[in-house]
Coordinates of C-alpha atoms and ligand atoms in Angstrom, one line a residue:
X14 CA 48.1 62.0 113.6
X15 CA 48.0 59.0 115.9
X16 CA 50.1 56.0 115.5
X17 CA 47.6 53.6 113.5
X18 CA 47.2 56.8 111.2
X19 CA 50.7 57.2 110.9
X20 CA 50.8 53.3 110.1
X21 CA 48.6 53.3 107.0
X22 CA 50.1 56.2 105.7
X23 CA 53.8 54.6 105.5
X24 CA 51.2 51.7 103.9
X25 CA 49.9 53.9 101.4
X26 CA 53.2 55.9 100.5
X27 CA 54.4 52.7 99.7
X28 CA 51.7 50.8 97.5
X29 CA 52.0 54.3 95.7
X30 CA 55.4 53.8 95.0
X31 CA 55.7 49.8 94.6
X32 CA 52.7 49.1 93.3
X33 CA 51.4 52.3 90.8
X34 CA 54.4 54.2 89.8
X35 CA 56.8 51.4 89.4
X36 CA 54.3 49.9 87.1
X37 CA 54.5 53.4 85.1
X38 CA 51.4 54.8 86.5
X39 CA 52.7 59.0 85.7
X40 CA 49.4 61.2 86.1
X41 CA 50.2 63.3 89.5
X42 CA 46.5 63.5 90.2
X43 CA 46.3 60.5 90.0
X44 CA 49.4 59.2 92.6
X45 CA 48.5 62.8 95.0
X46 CA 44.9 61.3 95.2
X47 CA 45.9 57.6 96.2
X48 CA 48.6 59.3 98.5
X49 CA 45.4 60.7 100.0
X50 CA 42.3 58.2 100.0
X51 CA 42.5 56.2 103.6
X52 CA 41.9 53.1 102.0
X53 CA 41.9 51.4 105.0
X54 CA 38.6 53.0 105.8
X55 CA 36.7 51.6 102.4
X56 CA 37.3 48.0 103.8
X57 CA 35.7 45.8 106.0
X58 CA 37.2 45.8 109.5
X59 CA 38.6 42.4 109.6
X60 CA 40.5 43.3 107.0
X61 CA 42.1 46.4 107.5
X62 CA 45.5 45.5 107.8
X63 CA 45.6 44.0 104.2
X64 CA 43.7 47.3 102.8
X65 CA 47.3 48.2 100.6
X66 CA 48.1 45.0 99.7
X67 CA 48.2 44.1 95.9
X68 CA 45.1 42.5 95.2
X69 CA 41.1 42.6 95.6
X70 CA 39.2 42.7 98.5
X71 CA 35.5 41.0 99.7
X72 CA 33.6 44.2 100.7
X73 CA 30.1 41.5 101.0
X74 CA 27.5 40.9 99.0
X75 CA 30.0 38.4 97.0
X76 CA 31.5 42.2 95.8
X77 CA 35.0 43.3 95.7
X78 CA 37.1 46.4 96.3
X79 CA 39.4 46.6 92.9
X80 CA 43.4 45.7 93.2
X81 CA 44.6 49.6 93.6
X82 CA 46.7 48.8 90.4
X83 CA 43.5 49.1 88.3
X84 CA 42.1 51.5 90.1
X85 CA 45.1 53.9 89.2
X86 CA 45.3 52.4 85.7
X87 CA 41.5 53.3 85.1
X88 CA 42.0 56.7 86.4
X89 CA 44.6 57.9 84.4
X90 CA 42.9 56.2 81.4
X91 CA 40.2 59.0 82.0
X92 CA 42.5 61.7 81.5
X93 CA 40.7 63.6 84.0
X94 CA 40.7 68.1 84.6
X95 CA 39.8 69.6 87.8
X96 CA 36.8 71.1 86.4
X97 CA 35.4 67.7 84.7
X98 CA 32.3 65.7 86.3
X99 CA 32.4 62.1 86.6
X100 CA 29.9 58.9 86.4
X101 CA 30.9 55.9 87.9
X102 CA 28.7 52.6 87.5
X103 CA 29.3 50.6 90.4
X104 CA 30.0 52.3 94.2
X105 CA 30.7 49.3 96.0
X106 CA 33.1 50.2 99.0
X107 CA 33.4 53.8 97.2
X108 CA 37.3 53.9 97.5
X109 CA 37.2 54.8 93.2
X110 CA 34.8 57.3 93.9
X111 CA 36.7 58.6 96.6
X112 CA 39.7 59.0 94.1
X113 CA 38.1 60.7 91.8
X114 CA 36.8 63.0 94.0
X115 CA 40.3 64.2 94.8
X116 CA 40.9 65.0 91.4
X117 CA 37.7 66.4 89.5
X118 CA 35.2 68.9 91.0
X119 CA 31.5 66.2 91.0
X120 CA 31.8 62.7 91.3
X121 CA 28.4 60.7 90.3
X122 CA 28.4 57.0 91.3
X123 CA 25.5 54.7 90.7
X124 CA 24.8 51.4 92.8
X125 CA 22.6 48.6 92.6
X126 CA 23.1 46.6 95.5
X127 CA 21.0 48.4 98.5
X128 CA 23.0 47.5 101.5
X129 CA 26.3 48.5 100.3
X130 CA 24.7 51.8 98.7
X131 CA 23.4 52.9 102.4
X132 CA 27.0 51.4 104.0
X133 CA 28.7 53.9 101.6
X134 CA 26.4 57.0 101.7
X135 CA 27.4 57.1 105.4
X136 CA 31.3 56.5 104.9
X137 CA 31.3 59.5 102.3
X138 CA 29.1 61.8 104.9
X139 CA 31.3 60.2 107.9
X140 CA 34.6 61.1 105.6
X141 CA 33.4 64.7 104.3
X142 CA 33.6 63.6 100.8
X143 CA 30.9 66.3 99.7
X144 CA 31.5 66.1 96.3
X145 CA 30.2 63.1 95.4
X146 CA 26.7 61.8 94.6
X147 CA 25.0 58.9 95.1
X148 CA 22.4 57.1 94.1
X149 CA 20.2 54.1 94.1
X150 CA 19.8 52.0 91.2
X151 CA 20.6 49.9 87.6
X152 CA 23.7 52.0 86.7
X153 CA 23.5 50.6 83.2
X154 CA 20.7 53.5 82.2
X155 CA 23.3 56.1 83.5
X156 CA 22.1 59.1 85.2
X157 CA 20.2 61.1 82.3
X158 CA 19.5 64.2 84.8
X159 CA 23.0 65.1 85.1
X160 CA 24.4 64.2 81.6
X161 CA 26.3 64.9 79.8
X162 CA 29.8 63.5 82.2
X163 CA 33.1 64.3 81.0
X164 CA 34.1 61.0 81.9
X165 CA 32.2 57.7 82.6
X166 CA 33.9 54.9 84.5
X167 CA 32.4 51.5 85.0
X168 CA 33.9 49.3 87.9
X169 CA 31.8 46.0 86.9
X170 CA 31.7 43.8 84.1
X171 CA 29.8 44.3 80.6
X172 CA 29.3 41.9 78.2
X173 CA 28.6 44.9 75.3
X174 CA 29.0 48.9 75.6
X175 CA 25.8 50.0 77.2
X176 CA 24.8 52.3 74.2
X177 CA 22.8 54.2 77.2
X178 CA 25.9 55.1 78.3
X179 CA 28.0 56.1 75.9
X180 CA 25.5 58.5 74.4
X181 CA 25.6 60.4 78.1
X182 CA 29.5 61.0 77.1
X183 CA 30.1 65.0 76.4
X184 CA 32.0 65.7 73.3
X185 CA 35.2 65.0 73.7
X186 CA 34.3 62.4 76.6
X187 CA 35.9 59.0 77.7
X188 CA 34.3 55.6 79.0
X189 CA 36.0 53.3 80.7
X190 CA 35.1 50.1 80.7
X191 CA 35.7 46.4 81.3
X192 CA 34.1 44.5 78.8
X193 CA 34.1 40.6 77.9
X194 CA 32.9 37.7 79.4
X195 CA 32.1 36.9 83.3
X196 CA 35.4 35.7 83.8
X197 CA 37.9 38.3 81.9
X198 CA 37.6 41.3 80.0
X199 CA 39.1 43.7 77.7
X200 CA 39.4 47.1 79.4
X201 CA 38.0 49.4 76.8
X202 CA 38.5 53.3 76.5
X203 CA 35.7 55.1 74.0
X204 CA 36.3 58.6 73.4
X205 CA 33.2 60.5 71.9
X206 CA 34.6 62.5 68.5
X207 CA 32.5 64.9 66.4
X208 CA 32.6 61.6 63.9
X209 CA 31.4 59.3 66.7
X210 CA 33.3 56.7 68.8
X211 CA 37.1 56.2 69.1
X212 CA 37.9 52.5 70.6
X213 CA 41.1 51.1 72.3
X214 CA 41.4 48.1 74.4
X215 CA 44.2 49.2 77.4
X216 CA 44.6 45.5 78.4
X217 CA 43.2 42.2 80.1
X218 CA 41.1 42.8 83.3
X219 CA 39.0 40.8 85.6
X220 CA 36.0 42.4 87.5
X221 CA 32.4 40.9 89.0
X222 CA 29.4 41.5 86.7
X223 CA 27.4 44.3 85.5
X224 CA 24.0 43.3 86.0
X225 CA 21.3 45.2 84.7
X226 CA 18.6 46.1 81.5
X227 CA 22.1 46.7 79.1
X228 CA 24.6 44.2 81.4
X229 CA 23.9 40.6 82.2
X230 CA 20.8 39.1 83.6
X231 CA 20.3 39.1 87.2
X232 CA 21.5 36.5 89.4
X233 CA 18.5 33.5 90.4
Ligands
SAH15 N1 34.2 50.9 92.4 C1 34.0 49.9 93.4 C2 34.1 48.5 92.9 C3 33.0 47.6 93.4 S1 32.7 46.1 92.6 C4 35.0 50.1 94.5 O1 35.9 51.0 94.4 O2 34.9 49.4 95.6 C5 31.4 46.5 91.5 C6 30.2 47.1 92.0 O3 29.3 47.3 90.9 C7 29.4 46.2 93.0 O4 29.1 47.0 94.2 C8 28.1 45.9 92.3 O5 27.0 45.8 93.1 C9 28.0 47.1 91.4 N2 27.1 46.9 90.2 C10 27.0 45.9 89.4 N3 26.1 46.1 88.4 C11 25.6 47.4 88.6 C12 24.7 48.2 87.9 N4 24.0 47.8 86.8 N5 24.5 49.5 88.4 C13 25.1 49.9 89.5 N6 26.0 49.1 90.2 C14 26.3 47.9 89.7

């Protein structure tokens, strides 16, 4: 390990332990996998040096890399096994993706915005992150091919539950999801029951839109 590697890994030891546990974040997949994810890598150069810090990144295209609070919170709200398979709405820099992909065995993540979809295809080749696939378009329709997921997480913004989406849950499945206006949302967990939906807003969140045929209209 050279010394820039050794740098960000006193970094990320401690956002693990200031910034996730201390705020009672408990799943051990969840802390080994942020332990692991070179954070540093998912965002833009100039910007490397702040890549533990508490807060949100610009990764372009007036997107963000999440705070890695809520990226831990959402995690654990999945209440992921090994041998579950994952759809995530919303690539962006891929750091989530890359998170999960520590943790269960198939990581599906969906993006909309073409440039950071090719940008992040190459990190995940470039990184040896072979477990997770990508793919090109309005995440909002879900990825009906490979359902039913285990666990759906959406990184973006919804103004309602994209029914879509929920019905691409497997028995027994959770959604995560921020859901509210373009400003704040509620973060909502649905679990799919043999009766139907279980719903339970985890808290306040703030995330950039969803935009797509079951999130908000497109921008211009
Ligand atoms: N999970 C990302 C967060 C990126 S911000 C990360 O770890 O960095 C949210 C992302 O959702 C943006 O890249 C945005 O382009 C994307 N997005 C918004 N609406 C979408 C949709 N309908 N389908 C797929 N991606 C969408």
């Amino acid at each position: 390990m050279n010394i820039a590697e050794k740098k960000y890994k006193r970094l990320r030891e401690d956002m693990v332990e200031n910034q996730i546990r201390s705020r009672g974040i408990t799943d051990p997949a969840v802390l080994n996998a942020m332990l692991i994810v070179p954070r540093h890598l998912f965002v833009i150069e100039a910007m490397m040096d702040q890549a533990y810090m508490d807060y949100p990144l610009p990764i372009g295209e007036q997107q963000t890399i999440s705070q890695p609070f809520i990226v831990a919170e959402m995690t654990q709200a999945l209440q992921l096994r090994k041998e579950d398979r994952v759809l995530e709405i919303g690539t962006g820099s891929g750091y989530q993706a890359a998170v999960l992909s520590e943790i269960v065995s198939r990581v599906y993540t969906i993006e909309r915005k073409h440039s950071l979809f090719v940008r992040t295809r190459k990190l995940f080749d470039d990184l040896k992150y072979f477990n997770i696939v990508t793919r090109f378009k309005d995440g909002t329709t879900g990825w009906k091919e490979e359902a039913p997921f285990d666990a759906v997480i959406v990184t973006a913004g919804a103004p309602d539950i994209p029914l879509t989406l929920a019905d691409q849950l497997a028995l027994g499945g959770r959604m995560v999801i921020p859901v509210g206006d373009q400003h704040t949302q509620d973060l909502i967990r649905i679990t799919r029951t043999s009766g139907g939906f279980q719903k339970e807003n985890l808290g306040r969140c703030r995330f950039v839109k969803l935009i797509g045929e079951q999130g908000w209209n497109d921008e211009v």
